[in-house]
PDB file of C-alpha atoms in Angstrom:
ATOM      1  CA  MET A  11     -19.929   8.675  -4.780  1.00 49.00           C
ATOM      2  CA  GLY A  12     -22.272   5.728  -4.272  1.00 58.00           C
ATOM      3  CA  GLU A  13     -22.185   2.829  -6.711  1.00 83.00           C
ATOM      4  CA  ARG A  14     -19.081   2.924  -8.869  1.00 88.00           C
ATOM      5  CA  ALA A  15     -19.876   3.991 -12.412  1.00 92.00           C
ATOM      6  CA  ILE A  16     -18.484   1.984 -15.317  1.00 95.00           C
ATOM      7  CA  ILE A  17     -15.889   3.930 -17.246  1.00 96.00           C
ATOM      8  CA  VAL A  18     -13.609   2.981 -20.119  1.00 95.00           C
ATOM      9  CA  VAL A  19     -10.177   4.594 -20.399  1.00 96.00           C
ATOM     10  CA  ASP A  20      -7.498   4.601 -23.055  1.00 92.00           C
ATOM     11  CA  THR A  21      -3.760   4.097 -22.710  1.00 93.00           C
ATOM     12  CA  ASN A  22      -2.679   7.707 -22.366  1.00 91.00           C
ATOM     13  CA  VAL A  23      -5.156   8.285 -19.568  1.00 94.00           C
ATOM     14  CA  LEU A  24      -3.688   5.459 -17.494  1.00 97.00           C
ATOM     15  CA  LEU A  25      -0.138   6.637 -18.160  1.00 97.00           C
ATOM     16  CA  ASN A  26      -1.011  10.273 -17.463  1.00 96.00           C
ATOM     17  CA  LEU A  27      -2.668   9.360 -14.168  1.00 97.00           C
ATOM     18  CA  ALA A  28       0.417   7.371 -13.121  1.00 97.00           C
ATOM     19  CA  THR A  29       3.028   9.908 -14.211  1.00 97.00           C
ATOM     20  CA  PRO A  30       2.856  12.364 -11.286  1.00 96.00           C
ATOM     21  CA  VAL A  31       3.023   9.437  -8.844  1.00 97.00           C
ATOM     22  CA  VAL A  32       6.332   8.166 -10.252  1.00 97.00           C
ATOM     23  CA  ASP A  33       7.832  11.546 -11.134  1.00 97.00           C
ATOM     24  CA  GLY A  34      10.340  12.386  -8.414  1.00 94.00           C
ATOM     25  CA  ARG A  35      11.078  15.863  -9.722  1.00 94.00           C
ATOM     26  CA  SER A  36      10.096  18.865  -7.608  1.00 94.00           C
ATOM     27  CA  ARG A  37       7.614  20.069 -10.241  1.00 93.00           C
ATOM     28  CA  ALA A  38       5.444  16.952  -9.783  1.00 96.00           C
ATOM     29  CA  PRO A  39       2.421  17.364  -7.512  1.00 96.00           C
ATOM     30  CA  THR A  40       2.544  15.271  -4.348  1.00 94.00           C
ATOM     31  CA  GLY A  41       0.193  14.009  -1.685  1.00 93.00           C
ATOM     32  CA  GLU A  42      -2.348  12.211  -3.863  1.00 95.00           C
ATOM     33  CA  ASP A  43      -2.414   9.203  -6.197  1.00 96.00           C
ATOM     34  CA  PRO A  44      -4.626   9.966  -9.204  1.00 97.00           C
ATOM     35  CA  LEU A  45      -4.281   6.468 -10.692  1.00 97.00           C
ATOM     36  CA  ARG A  46      -5.357   4.760  -7.477  1.00 96.00           C
ATOM     37  CA  THR A  47      -8.197   7.226  -6.933  1.00 96.00           C
ATOM     38  CA  VAL A  48      -9.652   6.659 -10.401  1.00 96.00           C
ATOM     39  CA  LEU A  49      -9.230   2.875 -10.156  1.00 96.00           C
ATOM     40  CA  THR A  50     -10.996   2.740  -6.786  1.00 94.00           C
ATOM     41  CA  GLY A  51     -13.549   5.474  -7.508  1.00 92.00           C
ATOM     42  CA  TYR A  52     -14.829   3.937 -10.734  1.00 95.00           C
ATOM     43  CA  ASN A  53     -15.377   0.482 -12.195  1.00 97.00           C
ATOM     44  CA  VAL A  54     -12.644   0.850 -14.836  1.00 98.00           C
ATOM     45  CA  HIS A  55     -12.712  -1.234 -18.024  1.00 98.00           C
ATOM     46  CA  VAL A  56     -10.142  -1.371 -20.815  1.00 97.00           C
ATOM     47  CA  PRO A  57      -9.723  -3.327 -24.020  1.00 94.00           C
ATOM     48  CA  SER A  58      -6.733  -5.694 -23.889  1.00 93.00           C
ATOM     49  CA  SER A  59      -5.090  -3.602 -26.611  1.00 90.00           C
ATOM     50  CA  VAL A  60      -4.700  -0.807 -24.052  1.00 93.00           C
ATOM     51  CA  LEU A  61      -2.619  -3.040 -21.793  1.00 95.00           C
ATOM     52  CA  GLY A  62      -0.649  -4.063 -24.886  1.00 93.00           C
ATOM     53  CA  GLU A  63       0.132  -0.403 -25.542  1.00 93.00           C
ATOM     54  CA  VAL A  64       1.083   0.093 -21.885  1.00 96.00           C
ATOM     55  CA  SER A  65       3.493  -2.858 -22.114  1.00 95.00           C
ATOM     56  CA  GLU A  66       5.128  -1.242 -25.162  1.00 94.00           C
ATOM     57  CA  ALA A  67       5.965   1.753 -22.956  1.00 94.00           C
ATOM     58  CA  GLN A  68       7.841  -0.430 -20.471  1.00 93.00           C
ATOM     59  CA  GLY A  69      11.463  -1.457 -20.538  1.00 89.00           C
ATOM     60  CA  SER A  70      13.383   1.775 -20.615  1.00 88.00           C
ATOM     61  CA  ASP A  71      14.722   3.989 -17.877  1.00 87.00           C
ATOM     62  CA  ASP A  72      12.424   6.972 -18.358  1.00 94.00           C
ATOM     63  CA  LEU A  73       9.338   8.475 -16.767  1.00 95.00           C
ATOM     64  CA  LEU A  74       6.953   6.875 -19.270  1.00 95.00           C
ATOM     65  CA  SER A  75       8.329   3.420 -18.508  1.00 96.00           C
ATOM     66  CA  ALA A  76       8.009   4.034 -14.759  1.00 97.00           C
ATOM     67  CA  ALA A  77       4.395   5.119 -15.280  1.00 97.00           C
ATOM     68  CA  ALA A  78       3.728   1.976 -17.348  1.00 97.00           C
ATOM     69  CA  ASP A  79       5.209  -0.177 -14.570  1.00 97.00           C
ATOM     70  CA  LEU A  80       2.861   1.453 -12.046  1.00 97.00           C
ATOM     71  CA  VAL A  81      -0.137   0.860 -14.313  1.00 98.00           C
ATOM     72  CA  PHE A  82       0.761  -2.834 -14.526  1.00 95.00           C
ATOM     73  CA  GLN A  83       1.159  -3.051 -10.756  1.00 96.00           C
ATOM     74  CA  ALA A  84      -2.391  -1.688 -10.443  1.00 96.00           C
ATOM     75  CA  SER A  85      -3.867  -3.608 -13.385  1.00 95.00           C
ATOM     76  CA  HIS A  86      -5.718  -6.018 -11.078  1.00 96.00           C
ATOM     77  CA  HIS A  87      -8.128  -3.087 -10.527  1.00 96.00           C
ATOM     78  CA  LEU A  88      -8.955  -3.043 -14.251  1.00 97.00           C
ATOM     79  CA  THR A  89     -11.495  -5.206 -16.018  1.00 97.00           C
ATOM     80  CA  THR A  90      -9.890  -6.172 -19.309  1.00 96.00           C
ATOM     81  CA  HIS A  91     -11.823  -7.203 -22.414  1.00 95.00           C
ATOM     82  CA  ASP A  92     -10.508  -8.939 -25.516  1.00 90.00           C
ATOM     83  CA  VAL A  93     -12.484  -7.124 -28.190  1.00 82.00           C
ATOM     84  CA  ASP A  94     -10.497  -8.060 -31.318  1.00 69.00           C
ATOM     85  CA  ALA A  95     -12.905 -10.830 -32.302  1.00 60.00           C
ATOM     86  CA  ASP A  96     -15.972  -8.666 -31.671  1.00 60.00           C
ATOM     87  CA  ILE A  97     -14.988  -5.651 -33.749  1.00 64.00           C
ATOM     88  CA  GLU A  98     -15.718  -5.939 -37.435  1.00 61.00           C
ATOM     89  CA  GLU A  99     -13.511  -3.028 -38.434  1.00 60.00           C
ATOM     90  CA  PRO A 100     -11.696  -0.514 -36.224  1.00 53.00           C
ATOM     91  CA  LEU A 101     -12.615   3.144 -36.470  1.00 56.00           C
ATOM     92  CA  ASP A 102     -10.478   4.942 -38.999  1.00 58.00           C
ATOM     93  CA  PHE A 103     -10.261   8.513 -37.728  1.00 59.00           C
ATOM     94  CA  GLY A 104      -6.532   8.563 -37.066  1.00 64.00           C
ATOM     95  CA  LEU A 105      -7.133   6.883 -33.725  1.00 70.00           C
ATOM     96  CA  ASP A 106      -4.802   4.198 -32.473  1.00 73.00           C
ATOM     97  CA  ARG A 107      -6.017   0.698 -31.754  1.00 77.00           C
ATOM     98  CA  GLY A 108      -6.522   1.253 -28.012  1.00 79.00           C
ATOM     99  CA  GLU A 109      -8.649   4.345 -28.572  1.00 82.00           C
ATOM    100  CA  SER A 110     -10.688   2.686 -31.294  1.00 82.00           C
ATOM    101  CA  HIS A 111     -11.250  -0.428 -29.181  1.00 87.00           C
ATOM    102  CA  GLY A 112     -12.036   1.745 -26.157  1.00 88.00           C
ATOM    103  CA  ILE A 113     -14.803   3.573 -28.013  1.00 85.00           C
ATOM    104  CA  TRP A 114     -16.293   0.263 -29.115  1.00 86.00           C
ATOM    105  CA  LEU A 115     -16.081  -1.083 -25.553  1.00 92.00           C
ATOM    106  CA  ALA A 116     -17.656   2.057 -24.053  1.00 91.00           C
ATOM    107  CA  ASN A 117     -20.564   1.695 -26.474  1.00 89.00           C
ATOM    108  CA  GLU A 118     -20.846  -2.058 -25.866  1.00 91.00           C
ATOM    109  CA  LEU A 119     -20.878  -1.685 -22.060  1.00 94.00           C
ATOM    110  CA  SER A 120     -23.074   1.431 -22.093  1.00 92.00           C
ATOM    111  CA  ALA A 121     -20.322   2.973 -20.007  1.00 93.00           C
ATOM    112  CA  ALA A 122     -21.150   6.166 -18.194  1.00 92.00           C
ATOM    113  CA  ILE A 123     -17.867   7.747 -19.257  1.00 91.00           C
ATOM    114  CA  PHE A 124     -15.160   7.285 -21.869  1.00 89.00           C
ATOM    115  CA  VAL A 125     -11.900   8.995 -20.907  1.00 91.00           C
ATOM    116  CA  THR A 126      -9.338   9.908 -23.566  1.00 86.00           C
ATOM    117  CA  ASP A 127      -6.637  12.519 -23.826  1.00 81.00           C
ATOM    118  CA  GLU A 128      -7.198  13.313 -27.493  1.00 70.00           C
ATOM    119  CA  PHE A 129      -8.433  16.802 -26.598  1.00 67.00           C
ATOM    120  CA  ASN A 130      -5.566  18.650 -28.275  1.00 61.00           C
ATOM    121  CA  THR A 131      -6.387  17.122 -31.650  1.00 61.00           C
ATOM    122  CA  ARG A 132      -9.270  16.945 -34.083  1.00 60.00           C
ATOM    123  CA  ASN A 133      -9.578  13.295 -33.055  1.00 61.00           C
ATOM    124  CA  TYR A 134     -11.554  14.470 -30.013  1.00 60.00           C
ATOM    125  CA  LEU A 135     -14.366  15.482 -32.362  1.00 59.00           C
ATOM    126  CA  PHE A 136     -14.304  12.087 -34.059  1.00 62.00           C
ATOM    127  CA  VAL A 137     -14.330  10.314 -30.697  1.00 65.00           C
ATOM    128  CA  SER A 138     -17.360  12.321 -29.608  1.00 67.00           C
ATOM    129  CA  LEU A 139     -19.172  11.373 -32.826  1.00 63.00           C
ATOM    130  CA  ALA A 140     -18.313   7.680 -32.484  1.00 65.00           C
ATOM    131  CA  LEU A 141     -19.593   7.369 -28.919  1.00 66.00           C
ATOM    132  CA  ASP A 142     -23.223   6.549 -28.302  1.00 72.00           C
ATOM    133  CA  ASP A 143     -25.222   9.448 -26.916  1.00 73.00           C
ATOM    134  CA  ARG A 144     -25.428   7.787 -23.495  1.00 66.00           C
ATOM    135  CA  ASN A 145     -21.614   7.927 -23.028  1.00 66.00           C
ATOM    136  CA  ILE A 146     -20.003  11.072 -21.647  1.00 82.00           C
ATOM    137  CA  LEU A 147     -16.619  11.982 -23.093  1.00 79.00           C
ATOM    138  CA  PHE A 148     -14.038  13.067 -20.514  1.00 85.00           C
ATOM    139  CA  THR A 149     -10.332  13.861 -20.431  1.00 86.00           C
ATOM    140  CA  THR A 150      -7.841  13.234 -17.639  1.00 92.00           C
ATOM    141  CA  PRO A 151      -7.968  16.846 -16.401  1.00 93.00           C
ATOM    142  CA  HIS A 152     -11.765  16.746 -16.479  1.00 92.00           C
ATOM    143  CA  ILE A 153     -11.983  13.514 -14.472  1.00 93.00           C
ATOM    144  CA  LEU A 154      -9.555  14.921 -11.880  1.00 95.00           C
ATOM    145  CA  CYS A 155     -11.744  17.997 -11.500  1.00 94.00           C
ATOM    146  CA  VAL A 156     -14.897  15.906 -11.135  1.00 92.00           C
ATOM    147  CA  LEU A 157     -13.219  13.778  -8.473  1.00 93.00           C
ATOM    148  CA  THR A 158     -12.308  16.984  -6.653  1.00 93.00           C
ATOM    149  CA  ASP A 159     -15.950  18.019  -6.860  1.00 90.00           C
ATOM    150  CA  HIS A 160     -16.800  14.681  -5.163  1.00 90.00           C
ATOM    151  CA  GLY A 161     -14.245  15.329  -2.410  1.00 92.00           C
ATOM    152  CA  LEU A 162     -11.756  12.655  -3.492  1.00 93.00           C
ATOM    153  CA  PHE A 163      -8.961  15.154  -4.213  1.00 94.00           C
ATOM    154  CA  THR A 164      -8.115  18.468  -2.653  1.00 94.00           C
ATOM    155  CA  PRO A 165      -8.528  21.433  -4.980  1.00 95.00           C
ATOM    156  CA  GLN A 166      -4.920  22.378  -4.229  1.00 95.00           C
ATOM    157  CA  TYR A 167      -3.634  19.021  -5.475  1.00 96.00           C
ATOM    158  CA  VAL A 168      -5.679  19.121  -8.686  1.00 96.00           C
ATOM    159  CA  ASP A 169      -4.645  22.718  -9.332  1.00 96.00           C
ATOM    160  CA  ALA A 170      -0.983  21.672  -8.979  1.00 97.00           C
ATOM    161  CA  ALA A 171      -1.599  18.588 -11.148  1.00 97.00           C
ATOM    162  CA  LEU A 172      -3.213  20.671 -13.885  1.00 96.00           C
ATOM    163  CA  THR A 173      -0.235  23.042 -13.891  1.00 96.00           C
ATOM    164  CA  TYR A 174       2.100  20.026 -14.005  1.00 96.00           C
ATOM    165  CA  TYR A 175       0.301  18.567 -17.029  1.00 95.00           C
ATOM    166  CA  VAL A 176       0.242  21.901 -18.877  1.00 95.00           C
ATOM    167  CA  GLU A 177       3.982  22.307 -18.308  1.00 95.00           C
ATOM    168  CA  THR A 178       5.081  18.713 -18.948  1.00 93.00           C
ATOM    169  CA  LYS A 179       2.515  17.464 -21.469  1.00 90.00           C
ATOM    170  CA  GLN A 180       1.791  20.781 -23.191  1.00 89.00           C
ATOM    171  CA  TRP A 181      -1.913  20.392 -22.539  1.00 90.00           C
ATOM    172  CA  ASP A 182      -4.044  23.224 -23.786  1.00 89.00           C
ATOM    173  CA  ARG A 183      -3.863  25.940 -21.120  1.00 93.00           C
ATOM    174  CA  GLN A 184      -7.164  27.540 -22.167  1.00 93.00           C
ATOM    175  CA  TYR A 185      -9.027  24.222 -21.805  1.00 91.00           C
ATOM    176  CA  VAL A 186      -7.386  23.507 -18.452  1.00 94.00           C
ATOM    177  CA  ASP A 187      -8.121  27.034 -17.201  1.00 95.00           C
ATOM    178  CA  GLN A 188     -11.775  26.595 -18.141  1.00 94.00           C
ATOM    179  CA  LEU A 189     -11.884  23.395 -16.074  1.00 94.00           C
ATOM    180  CA  ARG A 190     -10.233  25.257 -13.179  1.00 95.00           C
ATOM    181  CA  ASN A 191     -12.862  28.005 -13.391  1.00 94.00           C
ATOM    182  CA  THR A 192     -15.692  25.488 -13.496  1.00 93.00           C
ATOM    183  CA  TYR A 193     -14.545  23.113 -10.754  1.00 93.00           C
ATOM    184  CA  LEU A 194     -11.852  24.699  -8.590  1.00 93.00           C
ATOM    185  CA  THR A 195     -13.094  28.218  -7.904  1.00 85.00           C
ATOM    186  CA  GLU A 196     -15.841  28.961  -5.454  1.00 67.00           C
TER     187      GLU A 196
END
C-alpha cells in the first residue's frame, strides 16, 4: 500500500474490528485479525475521548469487554490526541463525544479517511457534512473491503466477516451486499 495514510477512527470501529478476534463462537470468522491489519496498514489517530469510551466498555465478562481489552492491548499502535482544549464546541448532531472529536481531528489532521459505524443512522449524513471535502468517510465494512482490494485480507475472510457483522450487529444487509458486489466479486 506504500506510505501509510493517516486515518481517524471512532470507538465503535475499534471495537467492531476487535470483536471477531475475541469471539470464540463458531459463527465468528477466523484466520485474520482486522484490528491488527488496520492498525498496521494505516497511520491510525484517535482523540483521547475514544480511548475513554473504550475503557468504559471494559470490566465485564462479555464480548464487548473482551474487544475493549484487545483494543487497549493494541493501543500503542494508535496516535492519541487530547482535543478537548482545542474544540470550541462539540458538534451537536446526536453524535457522541468520540465521534464529534474524531470529526474535528480528521479535519485538523487533513486525514485521508474518517471511519465511523454510524451508517445505519441519519448521523452518517451529518458526519459527511461535518467533514472537510478532503476527508473520505468510510465504515468498518468498507475499510475491510478496501483492504481486501489491496491484498491484505482474503475475499473469503471479508465475506465471512461481513456476514458475521450483519448477523451479530444487525448491519444493513443492502449496504453490505453493495460493498460485496463492488469489492468481492470479479
